[in-house]
Structure formats: structure tokens, C-alpha cells
Coordinates of C-alpha atoms in Angstrom, one line a residue:
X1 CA 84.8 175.1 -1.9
X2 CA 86.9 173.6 0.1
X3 CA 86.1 173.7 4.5
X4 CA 89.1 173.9 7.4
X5 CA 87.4 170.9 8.9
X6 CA 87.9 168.7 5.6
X7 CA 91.2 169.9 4.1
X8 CA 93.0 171.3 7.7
X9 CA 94.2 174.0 5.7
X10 CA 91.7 177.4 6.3
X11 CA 91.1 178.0 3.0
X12 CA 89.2 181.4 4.2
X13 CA 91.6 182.5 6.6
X14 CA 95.0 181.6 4.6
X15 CA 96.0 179.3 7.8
X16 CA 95.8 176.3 9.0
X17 CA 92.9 175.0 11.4
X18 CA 93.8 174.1 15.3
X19 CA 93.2 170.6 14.7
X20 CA 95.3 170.3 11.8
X21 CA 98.1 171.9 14.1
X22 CA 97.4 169.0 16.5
X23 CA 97.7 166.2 13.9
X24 CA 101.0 167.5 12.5
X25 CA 104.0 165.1 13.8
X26 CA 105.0 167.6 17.0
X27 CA 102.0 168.6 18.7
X28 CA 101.0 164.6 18.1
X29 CA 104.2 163.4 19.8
X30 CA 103.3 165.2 23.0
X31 CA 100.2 163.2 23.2
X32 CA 97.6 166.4 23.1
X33 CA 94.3 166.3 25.3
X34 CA 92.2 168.7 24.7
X35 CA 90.8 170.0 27.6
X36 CA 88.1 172.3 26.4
X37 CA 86.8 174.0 23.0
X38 CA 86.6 170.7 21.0
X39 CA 84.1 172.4 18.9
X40 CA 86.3 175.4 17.9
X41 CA 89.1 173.1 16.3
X42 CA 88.4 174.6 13.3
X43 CA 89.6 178.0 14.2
X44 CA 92.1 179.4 12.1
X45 CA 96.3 179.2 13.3
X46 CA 97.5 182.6 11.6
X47 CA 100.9 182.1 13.7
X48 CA 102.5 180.6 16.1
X49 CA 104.1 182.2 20.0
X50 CA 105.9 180.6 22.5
X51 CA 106.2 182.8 25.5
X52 CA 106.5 182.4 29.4
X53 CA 105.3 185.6 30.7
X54 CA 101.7 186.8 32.5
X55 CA 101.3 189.5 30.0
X56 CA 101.5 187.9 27.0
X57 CA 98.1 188.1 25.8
X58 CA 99.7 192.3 25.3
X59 CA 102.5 190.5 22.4
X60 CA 99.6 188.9 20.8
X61 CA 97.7 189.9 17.4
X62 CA 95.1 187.1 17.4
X63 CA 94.8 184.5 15.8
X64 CA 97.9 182.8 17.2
X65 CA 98.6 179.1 18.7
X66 CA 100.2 180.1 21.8
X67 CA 103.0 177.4 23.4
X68 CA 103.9 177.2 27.3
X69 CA 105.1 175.4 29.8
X70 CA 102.9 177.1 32.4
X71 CA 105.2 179.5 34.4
X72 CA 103.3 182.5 33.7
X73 CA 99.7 181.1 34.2
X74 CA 100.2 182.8 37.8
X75 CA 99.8 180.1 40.8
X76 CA 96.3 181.5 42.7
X77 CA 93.2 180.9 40.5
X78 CA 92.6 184.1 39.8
X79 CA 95.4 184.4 38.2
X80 CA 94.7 182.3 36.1
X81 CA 91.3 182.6 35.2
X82 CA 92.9 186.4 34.6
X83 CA 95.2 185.0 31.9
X84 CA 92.8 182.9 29.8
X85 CA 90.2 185.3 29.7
X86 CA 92.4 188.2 28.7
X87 CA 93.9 185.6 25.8
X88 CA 90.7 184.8 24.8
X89 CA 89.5 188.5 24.1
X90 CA 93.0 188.6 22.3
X91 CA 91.1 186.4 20.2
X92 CA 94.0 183.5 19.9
X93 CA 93.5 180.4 18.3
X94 CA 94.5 177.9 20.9
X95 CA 96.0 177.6 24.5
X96 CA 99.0 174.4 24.5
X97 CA 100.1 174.0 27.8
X98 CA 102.9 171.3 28.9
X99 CA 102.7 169.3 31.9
X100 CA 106.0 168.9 33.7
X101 CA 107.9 170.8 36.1
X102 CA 105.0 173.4 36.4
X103 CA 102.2 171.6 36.3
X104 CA 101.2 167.6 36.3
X105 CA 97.9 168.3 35.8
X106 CA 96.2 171.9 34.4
X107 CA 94.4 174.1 37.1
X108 CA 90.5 173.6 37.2
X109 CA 90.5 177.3 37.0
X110 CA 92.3 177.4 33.6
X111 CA 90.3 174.5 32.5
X112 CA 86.9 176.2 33.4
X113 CA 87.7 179.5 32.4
X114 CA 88.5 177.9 29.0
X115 CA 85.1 176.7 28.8
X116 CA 83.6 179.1 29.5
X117 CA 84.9 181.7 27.1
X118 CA 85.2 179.4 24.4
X119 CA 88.9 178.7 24.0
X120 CA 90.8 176.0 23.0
X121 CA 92.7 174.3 25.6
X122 CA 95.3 171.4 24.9
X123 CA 97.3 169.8 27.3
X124 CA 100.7 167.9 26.3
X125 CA 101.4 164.6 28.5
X126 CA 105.2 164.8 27.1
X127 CA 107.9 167.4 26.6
X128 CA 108.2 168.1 22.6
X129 CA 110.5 170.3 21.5
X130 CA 108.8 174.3 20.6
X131 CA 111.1 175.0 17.5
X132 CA 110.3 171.9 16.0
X133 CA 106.4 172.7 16.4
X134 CA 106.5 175.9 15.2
X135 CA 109.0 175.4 12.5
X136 CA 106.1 172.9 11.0
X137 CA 103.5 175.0 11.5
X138 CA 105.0 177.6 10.1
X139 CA 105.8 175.9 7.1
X140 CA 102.2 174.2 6.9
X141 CA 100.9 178.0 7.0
X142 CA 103.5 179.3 4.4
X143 CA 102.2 176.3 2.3
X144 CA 99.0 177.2 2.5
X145 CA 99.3 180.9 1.6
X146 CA 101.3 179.4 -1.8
X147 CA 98.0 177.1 -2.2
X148 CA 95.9 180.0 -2.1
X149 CA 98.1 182.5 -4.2
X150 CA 97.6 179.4 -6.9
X151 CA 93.8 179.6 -6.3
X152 CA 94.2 183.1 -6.7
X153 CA 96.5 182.9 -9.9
X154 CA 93.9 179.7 -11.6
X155 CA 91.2 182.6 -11.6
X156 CA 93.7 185.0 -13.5
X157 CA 94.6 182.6 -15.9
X158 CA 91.0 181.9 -16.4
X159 CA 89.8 185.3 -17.1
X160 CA 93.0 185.6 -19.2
X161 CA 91.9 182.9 -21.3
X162 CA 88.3 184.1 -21.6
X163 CA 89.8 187.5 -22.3
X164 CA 91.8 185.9 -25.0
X165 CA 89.1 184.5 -26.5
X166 CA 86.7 187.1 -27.1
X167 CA 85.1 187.6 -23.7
X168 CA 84.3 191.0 -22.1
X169 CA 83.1 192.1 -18.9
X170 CA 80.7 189.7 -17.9
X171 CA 82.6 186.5 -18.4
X172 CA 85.4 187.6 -16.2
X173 CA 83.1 188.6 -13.7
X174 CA 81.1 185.4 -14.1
X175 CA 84.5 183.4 -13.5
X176 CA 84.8 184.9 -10.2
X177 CA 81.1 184.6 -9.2
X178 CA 81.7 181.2 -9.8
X179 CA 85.2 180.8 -7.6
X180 CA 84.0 182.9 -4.6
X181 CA 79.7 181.5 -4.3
X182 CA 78.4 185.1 -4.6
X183 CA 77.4 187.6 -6.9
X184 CA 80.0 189.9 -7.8
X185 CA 79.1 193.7 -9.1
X186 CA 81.4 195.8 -11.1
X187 CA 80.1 199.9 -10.1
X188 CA 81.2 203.1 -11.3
X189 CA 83.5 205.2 -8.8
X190 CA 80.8 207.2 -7.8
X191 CA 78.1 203.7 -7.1
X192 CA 76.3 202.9 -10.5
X193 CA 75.9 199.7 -11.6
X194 CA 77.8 198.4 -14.5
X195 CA 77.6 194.9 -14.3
X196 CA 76.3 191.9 -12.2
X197 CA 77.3 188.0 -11.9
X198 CA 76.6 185.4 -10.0
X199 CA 73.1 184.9 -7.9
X200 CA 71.6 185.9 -4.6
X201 CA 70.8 183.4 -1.9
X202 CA 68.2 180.8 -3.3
X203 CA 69.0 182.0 -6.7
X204 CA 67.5 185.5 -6.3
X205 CA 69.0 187.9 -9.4
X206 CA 71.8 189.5 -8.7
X207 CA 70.3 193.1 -9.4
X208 CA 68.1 193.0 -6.7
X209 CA 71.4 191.7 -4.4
X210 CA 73.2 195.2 -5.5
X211 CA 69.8 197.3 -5.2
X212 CA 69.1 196.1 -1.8
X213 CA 72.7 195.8 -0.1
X214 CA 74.5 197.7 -1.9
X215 CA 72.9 199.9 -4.1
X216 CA 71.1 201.5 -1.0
X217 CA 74.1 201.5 1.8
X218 CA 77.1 202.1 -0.7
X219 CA 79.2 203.9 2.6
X220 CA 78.1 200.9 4.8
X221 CA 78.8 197.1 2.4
X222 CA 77.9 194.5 4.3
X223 CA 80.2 193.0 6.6
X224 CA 82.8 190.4 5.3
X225 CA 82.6 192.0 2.0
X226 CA 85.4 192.7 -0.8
X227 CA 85.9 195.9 -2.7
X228 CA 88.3 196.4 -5.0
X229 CA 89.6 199.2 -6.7
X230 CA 89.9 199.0 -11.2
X231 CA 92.8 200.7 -12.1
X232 CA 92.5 203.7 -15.1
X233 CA 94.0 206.4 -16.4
X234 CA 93.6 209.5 -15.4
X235 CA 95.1 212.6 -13.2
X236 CA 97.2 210.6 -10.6
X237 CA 99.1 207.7 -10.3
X238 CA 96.3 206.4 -8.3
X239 CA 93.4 207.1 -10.6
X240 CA 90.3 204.7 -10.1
X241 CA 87.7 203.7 -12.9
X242 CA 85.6 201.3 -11.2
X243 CA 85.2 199.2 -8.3
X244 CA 84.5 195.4 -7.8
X245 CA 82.3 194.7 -4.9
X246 CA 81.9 191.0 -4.0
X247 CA 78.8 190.7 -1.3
X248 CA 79.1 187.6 1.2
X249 CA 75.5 186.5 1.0
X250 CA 75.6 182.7 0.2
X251 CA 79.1 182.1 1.6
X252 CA 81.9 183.5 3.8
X253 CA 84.4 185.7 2.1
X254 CA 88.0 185.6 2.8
X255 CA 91.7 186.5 1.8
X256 CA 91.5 184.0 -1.2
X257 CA 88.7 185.7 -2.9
X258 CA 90.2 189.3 -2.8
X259 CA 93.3 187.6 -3.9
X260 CA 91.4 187.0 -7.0
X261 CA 89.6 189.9 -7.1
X262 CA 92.9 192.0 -6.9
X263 CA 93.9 189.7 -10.0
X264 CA 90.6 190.3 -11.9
X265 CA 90.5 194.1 -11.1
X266 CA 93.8 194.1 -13.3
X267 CA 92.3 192.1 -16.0
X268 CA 89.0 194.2 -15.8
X269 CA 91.4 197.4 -16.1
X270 CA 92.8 196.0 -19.5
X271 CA 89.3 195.6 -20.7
X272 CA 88.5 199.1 -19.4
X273 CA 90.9 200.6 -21.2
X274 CA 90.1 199.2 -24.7
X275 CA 86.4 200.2 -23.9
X276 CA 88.7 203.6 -23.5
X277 CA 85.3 205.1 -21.9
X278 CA 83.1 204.6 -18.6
X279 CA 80.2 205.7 -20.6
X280 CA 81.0 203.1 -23.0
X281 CA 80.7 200.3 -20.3
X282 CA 77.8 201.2 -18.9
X283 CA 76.1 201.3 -22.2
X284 CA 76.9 198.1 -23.1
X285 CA 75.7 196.7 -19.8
X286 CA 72.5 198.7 -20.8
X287 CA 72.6 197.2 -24.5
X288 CA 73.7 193.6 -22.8
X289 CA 70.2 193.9 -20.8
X290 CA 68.0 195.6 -23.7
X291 CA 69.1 192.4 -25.8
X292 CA 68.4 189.5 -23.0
X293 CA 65.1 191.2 -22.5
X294 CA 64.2 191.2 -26.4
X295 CA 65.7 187.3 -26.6
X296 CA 63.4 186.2 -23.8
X297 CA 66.0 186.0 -21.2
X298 CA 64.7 188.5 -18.9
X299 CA 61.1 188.0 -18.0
X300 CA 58.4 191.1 -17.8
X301 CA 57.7 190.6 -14.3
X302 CA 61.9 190.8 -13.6
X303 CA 62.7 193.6 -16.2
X304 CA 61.3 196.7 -14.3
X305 CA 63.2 196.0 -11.3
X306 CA 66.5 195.2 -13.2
X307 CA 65.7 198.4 -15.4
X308 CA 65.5 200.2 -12.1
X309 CA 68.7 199.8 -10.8
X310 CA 69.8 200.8 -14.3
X311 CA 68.3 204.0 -13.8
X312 CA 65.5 203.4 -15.6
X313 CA 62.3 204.8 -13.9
X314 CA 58.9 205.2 -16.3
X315 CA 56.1 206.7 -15.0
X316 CA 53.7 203.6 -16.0
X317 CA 52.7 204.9 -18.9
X318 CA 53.6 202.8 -22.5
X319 CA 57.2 201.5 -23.0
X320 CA 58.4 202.5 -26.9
X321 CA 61.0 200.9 -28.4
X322 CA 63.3 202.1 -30.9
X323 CA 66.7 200.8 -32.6
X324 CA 69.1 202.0 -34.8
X325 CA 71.3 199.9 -36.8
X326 CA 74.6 201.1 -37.9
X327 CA 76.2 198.8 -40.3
X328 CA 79.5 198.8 -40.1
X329 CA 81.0 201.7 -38.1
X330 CA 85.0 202.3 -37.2
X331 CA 84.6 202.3 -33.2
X332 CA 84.2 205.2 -31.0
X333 CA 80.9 204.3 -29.1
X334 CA 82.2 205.7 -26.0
X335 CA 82.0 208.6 -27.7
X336 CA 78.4 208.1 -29.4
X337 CA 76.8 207.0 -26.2
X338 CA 78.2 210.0 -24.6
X339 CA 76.7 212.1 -27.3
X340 CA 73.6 210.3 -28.1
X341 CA 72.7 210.5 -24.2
X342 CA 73.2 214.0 -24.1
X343 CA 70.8 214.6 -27.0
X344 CA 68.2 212.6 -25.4
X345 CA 68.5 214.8 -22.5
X346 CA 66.1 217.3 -24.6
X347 CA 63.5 214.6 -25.8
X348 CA 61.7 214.7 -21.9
X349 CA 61.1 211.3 -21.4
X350 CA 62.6 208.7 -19.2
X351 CA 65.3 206.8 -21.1
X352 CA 67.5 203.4 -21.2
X353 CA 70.3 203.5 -23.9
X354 CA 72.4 200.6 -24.4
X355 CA 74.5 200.0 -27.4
X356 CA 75.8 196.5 -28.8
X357 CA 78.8 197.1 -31.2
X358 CA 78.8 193.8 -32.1
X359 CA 75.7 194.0 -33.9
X360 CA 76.2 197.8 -34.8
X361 CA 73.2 197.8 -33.2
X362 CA 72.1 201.4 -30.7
X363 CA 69.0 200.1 -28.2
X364 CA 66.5 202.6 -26.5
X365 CA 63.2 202.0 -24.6
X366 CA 61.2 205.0 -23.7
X367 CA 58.9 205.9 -21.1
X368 CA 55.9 207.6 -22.8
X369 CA 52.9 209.2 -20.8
X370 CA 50.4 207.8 -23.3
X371 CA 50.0 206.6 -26.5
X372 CA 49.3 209.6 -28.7
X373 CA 52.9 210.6 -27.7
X374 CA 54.6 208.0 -29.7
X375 CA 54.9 210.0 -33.0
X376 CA 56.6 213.0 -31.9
X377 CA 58.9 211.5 -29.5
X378 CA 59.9 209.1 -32.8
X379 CA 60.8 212.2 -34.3
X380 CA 62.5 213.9 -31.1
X381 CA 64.7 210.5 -30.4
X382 CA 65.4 209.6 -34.1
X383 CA 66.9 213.2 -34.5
X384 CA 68.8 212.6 -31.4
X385 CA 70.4 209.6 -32.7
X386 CA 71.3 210.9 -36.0
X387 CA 73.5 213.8 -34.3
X388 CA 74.7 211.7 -31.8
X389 CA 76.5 209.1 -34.9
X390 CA 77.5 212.5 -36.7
X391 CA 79.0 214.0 -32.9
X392 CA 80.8 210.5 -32.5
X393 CA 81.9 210.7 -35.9
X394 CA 80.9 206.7 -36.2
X395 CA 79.5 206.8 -39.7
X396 CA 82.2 206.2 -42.5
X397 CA 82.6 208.2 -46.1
X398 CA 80.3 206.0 -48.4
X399 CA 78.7 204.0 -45.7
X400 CA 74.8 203.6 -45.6
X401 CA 73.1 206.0 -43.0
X402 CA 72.0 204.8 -40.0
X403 CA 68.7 203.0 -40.0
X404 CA 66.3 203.8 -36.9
X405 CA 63.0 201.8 -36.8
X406 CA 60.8 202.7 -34.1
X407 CA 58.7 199.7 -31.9
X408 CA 55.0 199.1 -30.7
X409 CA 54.5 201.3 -27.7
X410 CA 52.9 198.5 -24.7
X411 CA 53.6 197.3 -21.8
X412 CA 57.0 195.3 -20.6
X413 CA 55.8 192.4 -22.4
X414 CA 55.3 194.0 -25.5
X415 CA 58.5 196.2 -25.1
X416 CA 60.3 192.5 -25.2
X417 CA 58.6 191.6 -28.1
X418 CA 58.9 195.1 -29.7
X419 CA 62.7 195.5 -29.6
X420 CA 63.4 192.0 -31.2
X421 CA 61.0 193.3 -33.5
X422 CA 62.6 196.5 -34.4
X423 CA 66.3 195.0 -34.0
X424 CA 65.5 192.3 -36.6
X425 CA 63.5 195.0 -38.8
X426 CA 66.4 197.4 -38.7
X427 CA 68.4 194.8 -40.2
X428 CA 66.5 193.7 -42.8
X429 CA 65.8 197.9 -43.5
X430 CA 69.0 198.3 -44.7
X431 CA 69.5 199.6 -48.2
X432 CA 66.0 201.1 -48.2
X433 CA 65.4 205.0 -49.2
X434 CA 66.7 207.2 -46.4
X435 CA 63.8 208.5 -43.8
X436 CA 64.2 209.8 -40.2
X437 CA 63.0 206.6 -39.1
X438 CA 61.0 203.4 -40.0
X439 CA 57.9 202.3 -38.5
X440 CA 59.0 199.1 -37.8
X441 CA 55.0 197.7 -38.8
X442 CA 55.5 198.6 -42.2
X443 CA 58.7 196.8 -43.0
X444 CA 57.1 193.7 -41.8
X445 CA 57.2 192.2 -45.8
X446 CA 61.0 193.3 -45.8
X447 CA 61.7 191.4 -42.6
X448 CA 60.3 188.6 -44.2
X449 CA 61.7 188.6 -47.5
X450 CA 65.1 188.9 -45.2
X451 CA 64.6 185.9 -43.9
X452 CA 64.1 184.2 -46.9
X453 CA 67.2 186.1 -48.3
X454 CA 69.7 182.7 -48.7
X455 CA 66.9 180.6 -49.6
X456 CA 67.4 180.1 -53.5
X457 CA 63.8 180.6 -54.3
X458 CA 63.8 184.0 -53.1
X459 CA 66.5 184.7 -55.8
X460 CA 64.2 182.9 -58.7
X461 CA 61.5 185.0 -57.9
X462 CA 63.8 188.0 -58.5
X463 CA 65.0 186.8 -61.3
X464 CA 61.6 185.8 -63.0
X465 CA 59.6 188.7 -61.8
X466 CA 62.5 192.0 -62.6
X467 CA 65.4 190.0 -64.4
X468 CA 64.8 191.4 -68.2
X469 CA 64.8 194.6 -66.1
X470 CA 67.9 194.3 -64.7
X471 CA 69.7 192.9 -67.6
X472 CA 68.9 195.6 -69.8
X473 CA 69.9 198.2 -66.9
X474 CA 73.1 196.9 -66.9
X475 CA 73.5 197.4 -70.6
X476 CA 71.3 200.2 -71.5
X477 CA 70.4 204.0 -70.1
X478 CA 68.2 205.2 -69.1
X479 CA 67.5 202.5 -66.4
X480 CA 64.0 201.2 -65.9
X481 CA 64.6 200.1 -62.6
X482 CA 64.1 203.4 -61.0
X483 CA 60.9 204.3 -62.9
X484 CA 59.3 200.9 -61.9
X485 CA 60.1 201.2 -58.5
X486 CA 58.8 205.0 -58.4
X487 CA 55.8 204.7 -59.9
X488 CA 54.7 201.6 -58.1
X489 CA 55.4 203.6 -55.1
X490 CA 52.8 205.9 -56.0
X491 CA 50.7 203.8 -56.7
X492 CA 50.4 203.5 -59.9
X493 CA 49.5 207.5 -60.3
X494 CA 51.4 208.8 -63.5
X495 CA 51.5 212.5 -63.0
X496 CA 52.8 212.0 -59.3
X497 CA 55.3 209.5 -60.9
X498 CA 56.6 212.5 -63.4
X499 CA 56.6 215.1 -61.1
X500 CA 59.2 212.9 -58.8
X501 CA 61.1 211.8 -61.7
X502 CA 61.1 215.1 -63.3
X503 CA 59.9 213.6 -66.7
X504 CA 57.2 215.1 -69.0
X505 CA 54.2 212.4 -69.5
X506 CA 54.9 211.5 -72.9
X507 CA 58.2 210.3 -71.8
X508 CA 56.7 208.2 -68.8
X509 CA 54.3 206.6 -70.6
X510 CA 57.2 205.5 -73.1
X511 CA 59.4 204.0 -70.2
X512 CA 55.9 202.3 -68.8
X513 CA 55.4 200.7 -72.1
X514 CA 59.2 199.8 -72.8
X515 CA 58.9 197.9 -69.0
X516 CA 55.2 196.0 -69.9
X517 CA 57.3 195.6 -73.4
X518 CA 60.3 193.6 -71.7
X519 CA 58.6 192.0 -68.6
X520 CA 55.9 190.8 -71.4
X521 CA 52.7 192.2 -68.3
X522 CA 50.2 194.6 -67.8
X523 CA 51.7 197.0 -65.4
X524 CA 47.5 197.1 -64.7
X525 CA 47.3 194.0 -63.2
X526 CA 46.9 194.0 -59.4
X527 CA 48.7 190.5 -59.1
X528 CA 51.8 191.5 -61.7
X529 CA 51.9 194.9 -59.3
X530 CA 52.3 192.9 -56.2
X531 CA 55.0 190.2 -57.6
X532 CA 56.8 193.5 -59.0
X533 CA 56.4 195.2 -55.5
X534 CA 57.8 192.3 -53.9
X535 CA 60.6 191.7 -56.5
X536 CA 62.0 195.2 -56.1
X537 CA 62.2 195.0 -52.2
X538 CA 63.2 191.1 -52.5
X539 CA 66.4 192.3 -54.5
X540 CA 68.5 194.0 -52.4
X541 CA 69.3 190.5 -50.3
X542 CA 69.9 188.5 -53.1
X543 CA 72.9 188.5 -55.6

């Protein structure tokens, strides 16, 4: 970023610096000495006064370059002294006295009180003209505010562009992480954490940033911060759905940044308002942190702290993981994380939900007191997030249920590898006989055999091991398919193979003989069951 020493032009302060104001073609014709305060030159010119009167400092705002010839400096030293201090607390930028008829030579008193308090003090050996200084000061400081509003507008058109092209949330917010040096938080109205971007001083996670400056003194930010209000609808022209909070912790903060922010917060309220709902946002920032901690991109040792701040307190007992996969779905996941969380409300365990539409994928880790709990809460969270897609009405006419697989309950580490387990197995479950939910151990041979799906191997297999089957389903009833894939189910047990396929024996037996018949085996054979086992599962991923 650019510094008032290098540039002249505050880029903080939307001004220009005091020594910039001295090198501009006025204040340089009236051969400037500076008199005290060289090490303040950087200070910010927000305006410029030119005034003759003791009480002055009383007109002033701060921040000014005041011009004078002297006459109401006061003649005793007292006076004097008097005059600079009280400009000083004023806070002004700089002090440019004029030698001529008033004074050929500044007052020690003026000159020491100036040191001493820290002001700049410039004296001009010839007479310049006070217009012509201010006019090009003024202009150099209207210049500079344009410079700044074009800052301010590159970020816009920035996190248009990354708007435009697919981003969300976190690029946008990244984008002005980047522009400002610090991490920047998007919060719900009432202080949770939606989103983070950026890093901490010597790259510390931004999480732990909001949790320990923000998260914990939400009425009391941190000096030289920027908050800025995301429009939304609601009651009220002046309806608020969520906040930006840029924290100062690696850099200064000034008027250019919540320039920017102000132009974000409108691009962050379009994005809002597709998402439609708060709950919505927040779940993806959950499902956004559920998926970089089963990718790898979140360590163990950094995901309790992040899931903290989330809201996500376990008791230290074993983490389960379970995901559902939706297929495709028509939208509304505002609506199903709203409904989903509400019916995990009655399960008793800590939860983190996140949802990633994208995938159709709905994310959970649960806090279990031990082990031996895993089985019923799988039953109590599966149930949950069956109504929940029925509540949201997410599920289309024809489309396949919703497949929940349910993790290895472990520690953090294992909860990373357990959801990338369970995401990927969910996948690969689709199209499998509907059950409340899958242990996501024994799909491990259909996760495989989805992996292999676009090899072309995987589809000669098929074709060797079931493809007299399939031909003569495809020509002939009753199909054989069915029968195979039952009774291999069971194991090869005939009368539990009848009784699910309502058949007598004898007519079993027939179908069992007509498959050995075509697929020229012995439906005996332990190594024929297992290619047959495999064929049936392998052929729902290949053509």
C-alpha cells in the first residue's frame, strides 16, 4: 500500500501530507523553513485556513494547514506560547507563518512552544500569494479524494467480476482482505460469524482474530476499525442483514477502505439476497469449513478452535460424522438448513451443520459422549435429515431419496478423514436399495468400484460377468436380474430368497437354473458368487 511519505498524497487520510503541501509550486516560492516538527511532515492536510485573528484555533476542525502573516500570534510571549498550544490541541496539521511587516524573524516562544508540542512550524522568507496556495492545495486534496474513490471503485469492479464469475461470499471478502492488509469478517446482526478472510498479524487464522477481538468485545471493536452495515430486506427501509467488520491489526485503517467496504457491502447484499436466507449463509460457511477440514485444509490441531467460533462446543468425547447426499435438488436450502437444524434440536448432542449445494451435499459432525452412542444417534440424525429435505420440500417427483452414510466416530483427526470418507461414499451410494442410512464401512467395495466407474474395464467385467442377464431382461419377463441380486443377498439361502420375492420354491429353483443356464456357472461357486456380487453393484456406474 501506498505511504504519505512516498506518494505525498495520504492515502489513509484522503489528503495530502504537510510536506507534499510544501513542495507544491506556492508554499515552494516563499522559500519555506521549517522551524520545528520536521518529523511530523507526514501529517495529513484535510484543508486549508487563512485567518488573522488570536482565536482562531475556535474556527478550526483539525486537520487544517493554517496561513498567517503573524498579526494575531499576540506580541508578549505568552501570547504566543497561548496560541500554538491551543492550535495544537486543535489538532492542525501545520503552522505557516510569513515574515514581513509583522515579523522578520518568528518569536523563540512560538518556535519553542512548537517543539514542544509537536507541531509543525514553517516559516516563509517571501510574500506568496494565500489564494494561490490554497487554491493548489485544495485541488491537490480534491485530486486525491478522486484517486481514492478509484481505489475504492477497482475493488467494486473486482468483486463484480468475481461475482460474475461464479464467486460467492468468500471471494469478495477475500478481495478486500487483500486491498485493506487485514482480515475482514462478515457477522450476522446479532454477532455470529459467517465468514472470515484475510490473516491475523504473523499469519495467525483469521478465526481466532474475530474470536479474540471481536467475537468477545462485539460493543467495544477495536479502535480504527470499520463496520459496515449489508443491506436486506425486511420491515424498514433501513433493514440490516449482516455487518462487515474490518479489524486494523496488521495495518492502519482509513477512509479508503470503508470506501470499499461501503462498495462490497452492496455487492455482498446482492449475494445475500440470492442466498434469500441468513440461515442459508451461515450453513454454507459451516459446509465451506466441514469440506476444507475433510480435504486436508484445515489441520486437527486448528479445527476445534475454528469449530468453536462456529458454535461448535463437544464435550471431548468422539466426533461422528455423517453426510447426506442429495442428488440433484431444485434450491431452497435456506429453507432445509432451517428445518434440518430445528430437527436436530431433539437429537441431544452438540452439532455443526453445513450444507454445500454445489455438491448436493448436507455435512454434520456430532459430539457423542462415547462410542456405544453412535448407533442410535445415526438413527435420531438420519431421521432428522429425512424430514428436514421433506420440510424444505428439496427432493423432486421421481428423484432418488436422499442418501445419508454415517462416519467413524474418533477424534478430530479421524473426523477429517471420516467425512471425506462418508462424502465420497455417499456418492458412490447412490442408486442403492433405500435404508435410513449407510454405514459408510460397508459401501467401501462400492466406493471403489465408483472410482473405477469410467475406466473401460470396469464396464467389461459387467458385461462378461451379468451381460447374458441383462440382455435377456431387456427382451424377456420375468427379469432375472432381481432374483440374482436377491438371493445373493441372502446369501445364497433359497427359502429366505422366496419369502422376499414372494415365489413358491419350485419356481425359484427354475429362475436359479435358467440364470446358471445362461451365465453357463455354478451359482455354488464361491468365486462365480463374488464376480456376480461385484458385477451387480459394479453396474449401476457403467452404461
Amino acid at each position: 500500500m501506498d505511504s504519505g511519505t512516498n506518494s505525498g498524497f495520504d492515502t489513509q487520510g484522503a489528503g495530502i501530507t504537510v510536506q507534499r503541501a510544501l513542495e507544491l509550486p506556492g508554499l515552494r516560492s516563499g522559500l519555506p523553513e521549517i522551524l520545528a516538527g520536521a518529523d511530523r511532515l507526514h501529517r495529513t492536510v484535510r484543508w486549508v485556513h487563512a485567518g488573522e485573528v488570536p482565536n482562531i484555533a475556535s474556527l478550526l476542525k483539525g486537520g487544517e494547514l493554517l496561513l498567517t502573516t503573524g498579526y494575531g500570534l499576540g506580541t508578549r510571549p505568552a501570547e504566543q506560547r497561548a496560541f500554538v498550544r491551543t492550535l495544537a490541541e486543535r489538532g492542525i496539521a501545520a503552522l505557516v507563518v510569513e515574515l514581513g511587516p509583522r515579523f522578520t524573524r518568528l518569536p523563540a516562544a512560538l518556535v519553542d512552544t512548537a517543539r514542544a508540542t509537536g507541531l509543525p512550524l514553517v516559516q516563509l522568507h517571501r510574500e506568496v500569494p494565500f489564494v494561490t496556495v490554497t487554491e493548489e492545495i485544495h485541488t491537490e486534496i480534491v485530486n486525491g479524494h478522486y484517486a481514492l474513490l478509484q481505489r475504492a471503485e477497482e475493488v467494486h469492479r473486482r468483486c463484480t467480476e468475481a461475482l460474475l464469475g461464479g464467486g460467492g461470499v468468500p471471494q469478495v471478502l477475500g478481495i478486500l482482505a487483500d486491498f485493506g492488509g487485514n482480515p475482514v469478517f462478515l457477522e450476522t446482526t446479532d454477532g455470529q460469524l459467517l465468514y472470515a478472510a484475510g490473516e491475523g498479524p504473523e499469519g495467525a487464522d483469521p478465526l481466532q482474530v474475530w474470536e479474540g477481538l471481536r467475537g468477545q468485545h462485539k460493543d467495544t471493536p477495536p479502535a480504527g476499525s470499520v463496520l459496515v452495515d449489508v443491506p436486506g430486506g425486511g420491515p424498514g427501509a433501513g433493514a440490516v442483514r449482516a455487518r462487515l467488520a474490518l479489524l486494523p491489526v496488521r495495518a492502519p485503517l482509513g477512509p479508503v477502505h470503508r470506501m470499499a467496504a461501503e462498495r462490497a457491502a452492496g455487492i455482498l447484499a446482492v449475494v445475500l439476497m440470492q442466498a434469500r436466507q441468513e440461515e442459508e449463509l451461515a450453513a454454507r460457511g459451516r459446509g465451506d469449513f466441514l469440506t476444507d477440514l475433510a480435504e486436508g485444509r484445515i489441520t486437527a490441531e486448528d479445527a476445534p478452535a475454528q469449530a468453536r467460533v462456529l458454535g461448535f462446543k463437544p464435550s471431548g468425547g468422539p466426533l461422528l460424522p455423517v453426510v447426506m447426499h442429495l442428488g440433484s435438488s431444485g434450491g431452497g436450502w435456506a429453507v432445509l438448513a432451517r428445518a434440518v437444524s430445528e430437527e436436530l434440536a431433539s437429537v441431544g448432542v452438540p452439532v455443526l451443520l453445513g450444507v454445500r449445494p454445489v455438491e448436493g451435499r448436507v455435512l454434520v459432525l456430532l459430539g457423542l459422549r462415547s462410542e456405544s452412542e453412535r448407533p442410535t444417534v445415526a438413527d435420531r440424525v438420519a431421521a432428522a435429515l429425512r424430514a428436514g429435505v421433506e420440510r424444505a420440500g428439496l427432493q423432486r417427483p421421481g428423484a432418488q431419496p436422499p442418501v445419508v452414510v454415517v462416519g467413524v466416530a474418533g477424534s478430530w483427526t479421524a473426523a477429517s478423514a471420516g467425512l471425506r470418507h462418508a462424502a465420497e461414499t455417499a456418492t458412490a451410494a447412490q442408486g442403492l436399495s433405500d435404508r435410513p442410512w449407510y454405514d459408510a464401512r460397508r459401501l467401501d467395495i462400492d466406493l471403489l468400484l465408483w472410482r473405477l466407474r469410467d475406466h473401460p474395464d470396469l464396464a467389461a467385467f459387467v458385461d462378461r460377468a451379468i451381460g447374458p442377464l441383462r440382455a435377456h431382461d431387456d427382451r424377456s419377463k420375468p427379469p432375472l436380474l432381481p432374483t440374482l441380486e436377491t438371493y445373493l443377498a441372502h446369501a445364497g439361502r433359497k427359502a429366505e430368497t422366496a419369502r422376499e420375492l414372494h415365489l413358491n420354491r419350485q419356481t425359484l429353483y427354475n429362475r436359479l437354473a435358467r440364470i446358471g443356464e445362461l451365465l453357463g456357472t455354478d451359482l455354488d461357486d464361491p468365486q462365480t458368487v463374488l464376480a456376480l456380487s461385484l458385477a451387480l453393484r459394479a453396474r449401476r456406474h457403467v452404461p
